[in-house]
Amino acid sequence: MTKTPLTGPWTLTRVKPRNSSEGSDVETVSASVPGCVHTDLMASGIIPDPYLADNETLTSWIGHSGWIYRCEIPGLNAADGRTDLVFEGLDTFAEVRLNGTLIGGTTSMFTTLRIDVTEHLPLESNLLEIRFEAPYAKAMARQNAIGSMPNPYDEPYPHVRKTASNFGWDWGPTLVTAGIWKPVYLETWAAARIASVIPTVTVDDGAGRVSAQVNLQRQSPSAGELHVEISLDGRTFSAAVAGEEQSITIPIELASPELWWPRGYGEPNTYSLVVSLLSANGAMLDGWERQIGFRTVEIDATPDGDGSPFTILVNGVPIFVKGANWIPDDCFPARVGQARYVDRLEQAVAANVNFVRVWGGGNYESDEFFDIADQLGILVAQDFLFACAAYPETAELLAEVESEVRENVTRLSSHPSLVLWFGGNENMWGYEDWEWKPVLGDRKWGSKYYLDLLPSLLSELDPTRPYWPNSPYSGSPDVHPNDPAHGSSHVWDVWNTEDYGAYRNWRPRFVAEFGYQAPASYSTLLEAVGGEELRPESPILQHHQKALDGEAKLQRGLDDHFPPIDSFDDWLFATQLNQARAITTGIEHFRALQPLCMGTVLWQLNDCWPALSWSVIDSAARLKPSWYALRRAYAERIITIQPFEGSLALVAINDSDEHWRFETFVRRTDFAGSVLAEQFFEIHVGPRSNSRVKLDSVLCGAENPTRELVVADTGGLRATWFFQNDKDLDYPTPSYTTTMTQEETGVRVNVTANSFLRDLAIFADRVDPKATVDDMLVTLLPGEHSTFFIHTASNEPERFGRAPVLRSANDLKLGSRKQ
């Protein structure tokens, strides 16, 4: 078998809609494959970068236009065997023509198109054309045929199998793409090829079993007997495939394999599974290789006295999920490759994340993504691609969905990191609560996908992996889909209507979404909108805020916690600080509920463009303060002070397999550092459990609530409790001494507190856009110190020790800002 990548040269031409004067005439420009129209037009200078300023508004015509990609491809000798033209992904409505003849097409972004072109390449050079219909035109034609379907953005995305967030979302721009977004190549083969391999992996009484279903495509029914060999852990298994058989299943057993475990529970051990297809005389025809892992996974949803849980068990062990939601890392997915996946998932791991949910308004993630998750021991849930909308159940769409599900389940099923399929995002909740029913009337809304088609296909293709019909979902059609006492739930009253302290009113079994917004990092915003637009009220800056009433919700959070803000620097710091504290408040509360609650999945890990959003990592890969808060809240061991029975309690949380014993004095102090009351505790926390001790009343009641806090320390961990919000606290004017030491790879900054300092932070990117700091949001009592290391090439170390780079929450108090 030979594979010839068709990387070009390619050209791109616009097919302008009739009676349209919008946009640019694009006669012939160079194109990159894989890629998309937007990136090609940017490279040609025809459009500006839509991520910058409000340039997005200058590109709307692209999704309303047709496009033609052209490439010359070589002729081939038919005697060499069969040649297929393979498109791993076309976005979305495409006709494929070779030398002017229509030879195939697709109506889905999520399926491979394979065309036999053996008899279509007679010339030394052959013209290949891919003609893309305007995405909007096709989507609107389908919508007009049956009526619009309810969705949050009044867009036609439910009618087409295309990335939903292309059409805009509350964290991303409207950039409706077209193009050859995955690799395209010629593949020549003889006699037969491996069409797919589905390795069903199980573990039973310590033995690992693989049932490897090998599906073949023959060049002709009379291709003769073939042989399949499978190698695993130094052993080879083989079987003959009779002349007319298209599939064979070979069972394999390993006596005591090393199991694949998620992060924090063991090693993510994998084995190489190699499949070889041989001719009758032993000639190699085709091969397939993947890393597999031996592990079991199940969902415990057995009803109990508190409702019904949602607990993920791996190898029989309950896992407390410390998760984050994943959106497309770029609006133009061809720009996301191995290196970026490694960076982003390693950033997740560094924040102690052990679970990533791939959200249903994006894409089926790539094998590179899952390979890295396999290696890092990250648990992954993949949504099927339905998001926040009612979806038609037309024969056309049902067939497209079935095709994409068959292909992508088969492609991904070998990955041990993939532990859960969700049927979609907020579709069942939307049907129940979002006033869809009067709009829909008697029309179908998508339940057939979640309750019939998807589970039926998974039963056939991937029977060992759990499926949950939606997120959120209670587990029963008789219980409200977002009932926190049952199954998975989403918590969005915080952010939408409530202050983040309202997280403590929830007692969920598993939180699959919750979050709070903040702007991207300073340097990311500066690059995106320019220095003159760094104002909260700037229309250009607000163009990057896509959430409904997002500006007002950010402001409500500021009003709840801080005195009036009158500078951009303070606004940026305060909004980012609010996000960090919201995440801390939510996660510490939910973790303190364990085992009632067995997972939190933060919305969201990453961004696709420079935004004011819920992400903890912005689009330039810079870490917001909330990332450091997430790392601390998801640490293996934490202590936290929580409201309890009208008082306060110290909760110690141990997410390790070892016992944890420690001693601590819990103190009520004033901001001057004087101890006003204290209580001694000897605490023992068993493996994977919590311990809660109630605090004496002398600790829980403040004599002067504006100048006091409760502090607990042990082994470098600190928990604090404040009796008032910042705006009502009488913080001292921040006073500290800094020393900077220039080192080979950066600058070491030591800060000694002369006064109480809350949430000390260094925004290193304001000195060097490439700089990173190792810690943030540190609270110091007078006389304490903390050391920060900044990875930077800057030779101006003194700048890291003053505002607006070095900040504390004290700065936000009226009259004590350090500018």
PDB file of N, CA and C in Angstrom, residues 626-702:
ATOM      1  N   SER A 626      -7.115  32.416  37.562  1.00  0.00           N
ATOM      2  CA  SER A 626      -8.020  31.306  37.878  1.00  0.00           C
ATOM      3  C   SER A 626      -7.362  29.948  37.656  1.00  0.00           C
ATOM      4  N   TRP A 627      -6.373  29.862  36.772  1.00  0.00           N
ATOM      5  CA  TRP A 627      -5.667  28.590  36.586  1.00  0.00           C
ATOM      6  C   TRP A 627      -4.937  28.202  37.865  1.00  0.00           C
ATOM      7  N   TYR A 628      -4.314  29.178  38.513  1.00  0.00           N
ATOM      8  CA  TYR A 628      -3.605  28.906  39.763  1.00  0.00           C
ATOM      9  C   TYR A 628      -4.598  28.531  40.863  1.00  0.00           C
ATOM     10  N   ALA A 629      -5.763  29.172  40.852  1.00  0.00           N
ATOM     11  CA  ALA A 629      -6.805  28.804  41.813  1.00  0.00           C
ATOM     12  C   ALA A 629      -7.291  27.383  41.558  1.00  0.00           C
ATOM     13  N   LEU A 630      -7.426  27.023  40.294  1.00  0.00           N
ATOM     14  CA  LEU A 630      -7.853  25.664  39.944  1.00  0.00           C
ATOM     15  C   LEU A 630      -6.814  24.655  40.411  1.00  0.00           C
ATOM     16  N   ARG A 631      -5.549  24.947  40.183  1.00  0.00           N
ATOM     17  CA  ARG A 631      -4.480  24.035  40.606  1.00  0.00           C
ATOM     18  C   ARG A 631      -4.530  23.808  42.111  1.00  0.00           C
ATOM     19  N   ARG A 632      -4.740  24.874  42.853  1.00  0.00           N
ATOM     20  CA  ARG A 632      -4.773  24.748  44.305  1.00  0.00           C
ATOM     21  C   ARG A 632      -6.021  23.986  44.756  1.00  0.00           C
ATOM     22  N   ALA A 633      -7.165  24.279  44.144  1.00  0.00           N
ATOM     23  CA  ALA A 633      -8.422  23.643  44.552  1.00  0.00           C
ATOM     24  C   ALA A 633      -8.470  22.169  44.170  1.00  0.00           C
ATOM     25  N   TYR A 634      -7.748  21.793  43.106  1.00  0.00           N
ATOM     26  CA  TYR A 634      -7.715  20.403  42.652  1.00  0.00           C
ATOM     27  C   TYR A 634      -6.509  19.635  43.184  1.00  0.00           C
ATOM     28  N   ALA A 635      -5.756  20.220  44.101  1.00  0.00           N
ATOM     29  CA  ALA A 635      -4.589  19.534  44.626  1.00  0.00           C
ATOM     30  C   ALA A 635      -4.993  18.229  45.305  1.00  0.00           C
ATOM     31  N   GLU A 636      -4.037  17.307  45.392  1.00  0.00           N
ATOM     32  CA  GLU A 636      -4.324  16.002  45.983  1.00  0.00           C
ATOM     33  C   GLU A 636      -4.833  16.143  47.418  1.00  0.00           C
ATOM     34  N   ARG A 637      -4.245  17.059  48.164  1.00  0.00           N
ATOM     35  CA  ARG A 637      -4.683  17.322  49.531  1.00  0.00           C
ATOM     36  C   ARG A 637      -4.926  18.815  49.703  1.00  0.00           C
ATOM     37  N   ILE A 638      -6.058  19.153  50.254  1.00  0.00           N
ATOM     38  CA  ILE A 638      -6.356  20.554  50.535  1.00  0.00           C
ATOM     39  C   ILE A 638      -7.040  20.644  51.894  1.00  0.00           C
ATOM     40  N   ILE A 639      -6.950  21.836  52.484  1.00  0.00           N
ATOM     41  CA  ILE A 639      -7.780  22.167  53.634  1.00  0.00           C
ATOM     42  C   ILE A 639      -8.617  23.375  53.267  1.00  0.00           C
ATOM     43  N   THR A 640      -9.832  23.415  53.780  1.00  0.00           N
ATOM     44  CA  THR A 640     -10.744  24.505  53.451  1.00  0.00           C
ATOM     45  C   THR A 640     -11.639  24.768  54.648  1.00  0.00           C
ATOM     46  N   ILE A 641     -12.007  26.006  54.841  1.00  0.00           N
ATOM     47  CA  ILE A 641     -12.944  26.377  55.905  1.00  0.00           C
ATOM     48  C   ILE A 641     -14.303  26.612  55.255  1.00  0.00           C
ATOM     49  N   GLN A 642     -15.305  25.881  55.748  1.00  0.00           N
ATOM     50  CA  GLN A 642     -16.624  25.889  55.138  1.00  0.00           C
ATOM     51  C   GLN A 642     -17.699  26.200  56.170  1.00  0.00           C
ATOM     52  N   PRO A 643     -18.794  26.879  55.744  1.00  0.00           N
ATOM     53  CA  PRO A 643     -19.936  27.024  56.651  1.00  0.00           C
ATOM     54  C   PRO A 643     -20.461  25.645  57.045  1.00  0.00           C
ATOM     55  N   PHE A 644     -20.884  25.514  58.316  1.00  0.00           N
ATOM     56  CA  PHE A 644     -21.334  24.204  58.786  1.00  0.00           C
ATOM     57  C   PHE A 644     -22.234  24.395  60.002  1.00  0.00           C
ATOM     58  N   GLU A 645     -23.487  23.973  59.862  1.00  0.00           N
ATOM     59  CA  GLU A 645     -24.455  23.975  60.962  1.00  0.00           C
ATOM     60  C   GLU A 645     -24.499  25.325  61.670  1.00  0.00           C
ATOM     61  N   GLY A 646     -24.588  26.396  60.876  1.00  0.00           N
ATOM     62  CA  GLY A 646     -24.664  27.740  61.428  1.00  0.00           C
ATOM     63  C   GLY A 646     -23.356  28.268  61.963  1.00  0.00           C
ATOM     64  N   SER A 647     -22.296  27.522  61.763  1.00  0.00           N
ATOM     65  CA  SER A 647     -20.984  27.911  62.251  1.00  0.00           C
ATOM     66  C   SER A 647     -19.971  27.684  61.137  1.00  0.00           C
ATOM     67  N   LEU A 648     -18.739  27.336  61.501  1.00  0.00           N
ATOM     68  CA  LEU A 648     -17.693  27.045  60.533  1.00  0.00           C
ATOM     69  C   LEU A 648     -17.059  25.698  60.862  1.00  0.00           C
ATOM     70  N   ALA A 649     -16.509  25.049  59.835  1.00  0.00           N
ATOM     71  CA  ALA A 649     -15.795  23.793  60.019  1.00  0.00           C
ATOM     72  C   ALA A 649     -14.537  23.816  59.180  1.00  0.00           C
ATOM     73  N   LEU A 650     -13.516  23.148  59.667  1.00  0.00           N
ATOM     74  CA  LEU A 650     -12.319  22.909  58.883  1.00  0.00           C
ATOM     75  C   LEU A 650     -12.487  21.549  58.218  1.00  0.00           C
ATOM     76  N   VAL A 651     -12.355  21.509  56.899  1.00  0.00           N
ATOM     77  CA  VAL A 651     -12.495  20.271  56.144  1.00  0.00           C
ATOM     78  C   VAL A 651     -11.144  19.952  55.523  1.00  0.00           C
ATOM     79  N   ALA A 652     -10.661  18.744  55.797  1.00  0.00           N
ATOM     80  CA  ALA A 652      -9.425  18.258  55.189  1.00  0.00           C
ATOM     81  C   ALA A 652      -9.799  17.198  54.160  1.00  0.00           C
ATOM     82  N   ILE A 653      -9.302  17.369  52.929  1.00  0.00           N
ATOM     83  CA  ILE A 653      -9.689  16.515  51.803  1.00  0.00           C
ATOM     84  C   ILE A 653      -8.450  15.799  51.299  1.00  0.00           C
ATOM     85  N   ASN A 654      -8.519  14.477  51.271  1.00  0.00           N
ATOM     86  CA  ASN A 654      -7.368  13.648  50.930  1.00  0.00           C
ATOM     87  C   ASN A 654      -7.707  12.793  49.720  1.00  0.00           C
ATOM     88  N   ASP A 655      -7.221  13.179  48.558  1.00  0.00           N
ATOM     89  CA  ASP A 655      -7.472  12.415  47.336  1.00  0.00           C
ATOM     90  C   ASP A 655      -6.231  11.594  46.985  1.00  0.00           C
ATOM     91  N   SER A 656      -5.757  10.852  47.966  1.00  0.00           N
ATOM     92  CA  SER A 656      -4.608   9.971  47.739  1.00  0.00           C
ATOM     93  C   SER A 656      -4.906   8.619  48.365  1.00  0.00           C
ATOM     94  N   ASP A 657      -4.043   7.651  48.083  1.00  0.00           N
ATOM     95  CA  ASP A 657      -4.217   6.307  48.636  1.00  0.00           C
ATOM     96  C   ASP A 657      -3.570   6.151  50.006  1.00  0.00           C
ATOM     97  N   GLU A 658      -2.964   7.216  50.524  1.00  0.00           N
ATOM     98  CA  GLU A 658      -2.281   7.156  51.810  1.00  0.00           C
ATOM     99  C   GLU A 658      -3.094   7.860  52.889  1.00  0.00           C
ATOM    100  N   HIS A 659      -2.931   7.392  54.125  1.00  0.00           N
ATOM    101  CA  HIS A 659      -3.520   8.099  55.258  1.00  0.00           C
ATOM    102  C   HIS A 659      -2.829   9.451  55.416  1.00  0.00           C
ATOM    103  N   TRP A 660      -3.569  10.407  55.921  1.00  0.00           N
ATOM    104  CA  TRP A 660      -3.033  11.757  56.134  1.00  0.00           C
ATOM    105  C   TRP A 660      -3.294  12.146  57.576  1.00  0.00           C
ATOM    106  N   ARG A 661      -2.240  12.373  58.330  1.00  0.00           N
ATOM    107  CA  ARG A 661      -2.346  12.815  59.710  1.00  0.00           C
ATOM    108  C   ARG A 661      -1.565  14.115  59.870  1.00  0.00           C
ATOM    109  N   PHE A 662      -2.189  15.075  60.530  1.00  0.00           N
ATOM    110  CA  PHE A 662      -1.480  16.332  60.756  1.00  0.00           C
ATOM    111  C   PHE A 662      -2.070  17.035  61.978  1.00  0.00           C
ATOM    112  N   GLU A 663      -1.283  17.976  62.472  1.00  0.00           N
ATOM    113  CA  GLU A 663      -1.721  18.829  63.568  1.00  0.00           C
ATOM    114  C   GLU A 663      -1.783  20.258  63.069  1.00  0.00           C
ATOM    115  N   THR A 664      -2.727  21.021  63.613  1.00  0.00           N
ATOM    116  CA  THR A 664      -2.823  22.416  63.190  1.00  0.00           C
ATOM    117  C   THR A 664      -3.478  23.242  64.286  1.00  0.00           C
ATOM    118  N   PHE A 665      -3.072  24.491  64.391  1.00  0.00           N
ATOM    119  CA  PHE A 665      -3.793  25.489  65.164  1.00  0.00           C
ATOM    120  C   PHE A 665      -4.625  26.315  64.191  1.00  0.00           C
ATOM    121  N   VAL A 666      -5.916  26.342  64.389  1.00  0.00           N
ATOM    122  CA  VAL A 666      -6.782  27.236  63.623  1.00  0.00           C
ATOM    123  C   VAL A 666      -6.906  28.523  64.415  1.00  0.00           C
ATOM    124  N   ARG A 667      -6.596  29.645  63.770  1.00  0.00           N
ATOM    125  CA  ARG A 667      -6.504  30.924  64.476  1.00  0.00           C
ATOM    126  C   ARG A 667      -7.481  31.939  63.917  1.00  0.00           C
ATOM    127  N   ARG A 668      -8.028  32.758  64.798  1.00  0.00           N
ATOM    128  CA  ARG A 668      -8.699  33.990  64.369  1.00  0.00           C
ATOM    129  C   ARG A 668      -7.731  35.119  64.659  1.00  0.00           C
ATOM    130  N   THR A 669      -7.334  35.819  63.615  1.00  0.00           N
ATOM    131  CA  THR A 669      -6.347  36.890  63.760  1.00  0.00           C
ATOM    132  C   THR A 669      -6.910  38.187  63.215  1.00  0.00           C
ATOM    133  N   ASP A 670      -6.278  39.270  63.609  1.00  0.00           N
ATOM    134  CA  ASP A 670      -6.607  40.535  62.943  1.00  0.00           C
ATOM    135  C   ASP A 670      -5.580  40.789  61.842  1.00  0.00           C
ATOM    136  N   PHE A 671      -5.807  41.835  61.064  1.00  0.00           N
ATOM    137  CA  PHE A 671      -4.936  42.097  59.928  1.00  0.00           C
ATOM    138  C   PHE A 671      -3.524  42.501  60.364  1.00  0.00           C
ATOM    139  N   ALA A 672      -3.370  42.853  61.625  1.00  0.00           N
ATOM    140  CA  ALA A 672      -2.036  43.172  62.126  1.00  0.00           C
ATOM    141  C   ALA A 672      -1.260  41.919  62.483  1.00  0.00           C
ATOM    142  N   GLY A 673      -1.930  40.761  62.461  1.00  0.00           N
ATOM    143  CA  GLY A 673      -1.263  39.502  62.757  1.00  0.00           C
ATOM    144  C   GLY A 673      -1.439  39.030  64.175  1.00  0.00           C
ATOM    145  N   SER A 674      -2.160  39.760  65.004  1.00  0.00           N
ATOM    146  CA  SER A 674      -2.381  39.353  66.384  1.00  0.00           C
ATOM    147  C   SER A 674      -3.372  38.204  66.443  1.00  0.00           C
ATOM    148  N   VAL A 675      -3.036  37.173  67.219  1.00  0.00           N
ATOM    149  CA  VAL A 675      -3.925  36.027  67.373  1.00  0.00           C
ATOM    150  C   VAL A 675      -4.959  36.363  68.431  1.00  0.00           C
ATOM    151  N   LEU A 676      -6.241  36.341  68.068  1.00  0.00           N
ATOM    152  CA  LEU A 676      -7.339  36.699  68.952  1.00  0.00           C
ATOM    153  C   LEU A 676      -7.975  35.472  69.586  1.00  0.00           C
ATOM    154  N   ALA A 677      -7.892  34.341  68.900  1.00  0.00           N
ATOM    155  CA  ALA A 677      -8.383  33.070  69.436  1.00  0.00           C
ATOM    156  C   ALA A 677      -7.762  31.962  68.605  1.00  0.00           C
ATOM    157  N   GLU A 678      -7.616  30.776  69.233  1.00  0.00           N
ATOM    158  CA  GLU A 678      -7.069  29.659  68.480  1.00  0.00           C
ATOM    159  C   GLU A 678      -7.572  28.341  69.041  1.00  0.00           C
ATOM    160  N   GLN A 679      -7.500  27.318  68.199  1.00  0.00           N
ATOM    161  CA  GLN A 679      -7.962  25.991  68.590  1.00  0.00           C
ATOM    162  C   GLN A 679      -7.036  24.967  67.945  1.00  0.00           C
ATOM    163  N   PHE A 680      -6.623  23.981  68.732  1.00  0.00           N
ATOM    164  CA  PHE A 680      -5.697  22.959  68.262  1.00  0.00           C
ATOM    165  C   PHE A 680      -6.463  21.727  67.812  1.00  0.00           C
ATOM    166  N   PHE A 681      -6.012  21.138  66.692  1.00  0.00           N
ATOM    167  CA  PHE A 681      -6.636  19.922  66.178  1.00  0.00           C
ATOM    168  C   PHE A 681      -5.566  18.915  65.796  1.00  0.00           C
ATOM    169  N   GLU A 682      -5.825  17.647  66.104  1.00  0.00           N
ATOM    170  CA  GLU A 682      -5.117  16.526  65.515  1.00  0.00           C
ATOM    171  C   GLU A 682      -6.082  15.853  64.552  1.00  0.00           C
ATOM    172  N   ILE A 683      -5.718  15.814  63.285  1.00  0.00           N
ATOM    173  CA  ILE A 683      -6.665  15.377  62.256  1.00  0.00           C
ATOM    174  C   ILE A 683      -6.104  14.167  61.535  1.00  0.00           C
ATOM    175  N   HIS A 684      -6.975  13.187  61.344  1.00  0.00           N
ATOM    176  CA  HIS A 684      -6.633  12.005  60.558  1.00  0.00           C
ATOM    177  C   HIS A 684      -7.656  11.892  59.437  1.00  0.00           C
ATOM    178  N   VAL A 685      -7.147  11.804  58.215  1.00  0.00           N
ATOM    179  CA  VAL A 685      -8.007  11.646  57.044  1.00  0.00           C
ATOM    180  C   VAL A 685      -7.608  10.358  56.346  1.00  0.00           C
ATOM    181  N   GLY A 686      -8.574   9.466  56.170  1.00  0.00           N
ATOM    182  CA  GLY A 686      -8.287   8.218  55.496  1.00  0.00           C
ATOM    183  C   GLY A 686      -8.078   8.412  54.004  1.00  0.00           C
ATOM    184  N   PRO A 687      -7.613   7.376  53.324  1.00  0.00           N
ATOM    185  CA  PRO A 687      -7.418   7.481  51.871  1.00  0.00           C
ATOM    186  C   PRO A 687      -8.724   7.809  51.149  1.00  0.00           C
ATOM    187  N   ARG A 688      -8.634   8.681  50.160  1.00  0.00           N
ATOM    188  CA  ARG A 688      -9.762   9.040  49.305  1.00  0.00           C
ATOM    189  C   ARG A 688     -10.981   9.436  50.124  1.00  0.00           C
ATOM    190  N   SER A 689     -10.771  10.271  51.136  1.00  0.00           N
ATOM    191  CA  SER A 689     -11.895  10.660  51.978  1.00  0.00           C
ATOM    192  C   SER A 689     -11.673  12.054  52.541  1.00  0.00           C
ATOM    193  N   ASN A 690     -12.658  12.527  53.289  1.00  0.00           N
ATOM    194  CA  ASN A 690     -12.623  13.840  53.904  1.00  0.00           C
ATOM    195  C   ASN A 690     -12.759  13.704  55.419  1.00  0.00           C
ATOM    196  N   SER A 691     -12.302  14.718  56.126  1.00  0.00           N
ATOM    197  CA  SER A 691     -12.525  14.806  57.556  1.00  0.00           C
ATOM    198  C   SER A 691     -12.980  16.223  57.871  1.00  0.00           C
ATOM    199  N   ARG A 692     -14.046  16.335  58.670  1.00  0.00           N
ATOM    200  CA  ARG A 692     -14.633  17.646  58.976  1.00  0.00           C
ATOM    201  C   ARG A 692     -14.646  17.836  60.493  1.00  0.00           C
ATOM    202  N   VAL A 693     -14.099  18.950  60.971  1.00  0.00           N
ATOM    203  CA  VAL A 693     -14.136  19.267  62.393  1.00  0.00           C
ATOM    204  C   VAL A 693     -14.768  20.652  62.565  1.00  0.00           C
ATOM    205  N   LYS A 694     -15.706  20.713  63.487  1.00  0.00           N
ATOM    206  CA  LYS A 694     -16.394  21.974  63.737  1.00  0.00           C
ATOM    207  C   LYS A 694     -15.521  22.890  64.582  1.00  0.00           C
ATOM    208  N   LEU A 695     -15.510  24.161  64.247  1.00  0.00           N
ATOM    209  CA  LEU A 695     -14.700  25.130  64.969  1.00  0.00           C
ATOM    210  C   LEU A 695     -15.472  25.710  66.138  1.00  0.00           C
ATOM    211  N   ASP A 696     -14.732  26.033  67.198  1.00  0.00           N
ATOM    212  CA  ASP A 696     -15.358  26.655  68.358  1.00  0.00           C
ATOM    213  C   ASP A 696     -15.945  28.013  67.990  1.00  0.00           C
ATOM    214  N   SER A 697     -16.921  28.416  68.764  1.00  0.00           N
ATOM    215  CA  SER A 697     -17.601  29.693  68.497  1.00  0.00           C
ATOM    216  C   SER A 697     -16.653  30.871  68.609  1.00  0.00           C
ATOM    217  N   VAL A 698     -15.574  30.751  69.427  1.00  0.00           N
ATOM    218  CA  VAL A 698     -14.647  31.879  69.564  1.00  0.00           C
ATOM    219  C   VAL A 698     -13.891  32.141  68.260  1.00  0.00           C
ATOM    220  N   LEU A 699     -13.832  31.118  67.399  1.00  0.00           N
ATOM    221  CA  LEU A 699     -13.194  31.310  66.102  1.00  0.00           C
ATOM    222  C   LEU A 699     -14.174  31.830  65.063  1.00  0.00           C
ATOM    223  N   CYS A 700     -15.442  31.507  65.240  1.00  0.00           N
ATOM    224  CA  CYS A 700     -16.425  31.754  64.176  1.00  0.00           C
ATOM    225  C   CYS A 700     -17.092  33.116  64.266  1.00  0.00           C
ATOM    226  N   GLY A 701     -16.925  33.806  65.368  1.00  0.00           N
ATOM    227  CA  GLY A 701     -17.508  35.127  65.507  1.00  0.00           C
ATOM    228  C   GLY A 701     -16.434  36.170  65.662  1.00  0.00           C
ATOM    229  N   ALA A 702     -16.478  37.206  64.853  1.00  0.00           N
ATOM    230  CA  ALA A 702     -15.442  38.235  64.861  1.00  0.00           C
ATOM    231  C   ALA A 702     -15.838  39.391  65.763  1.00  0.00           C
TER     232      ALA A 702
END
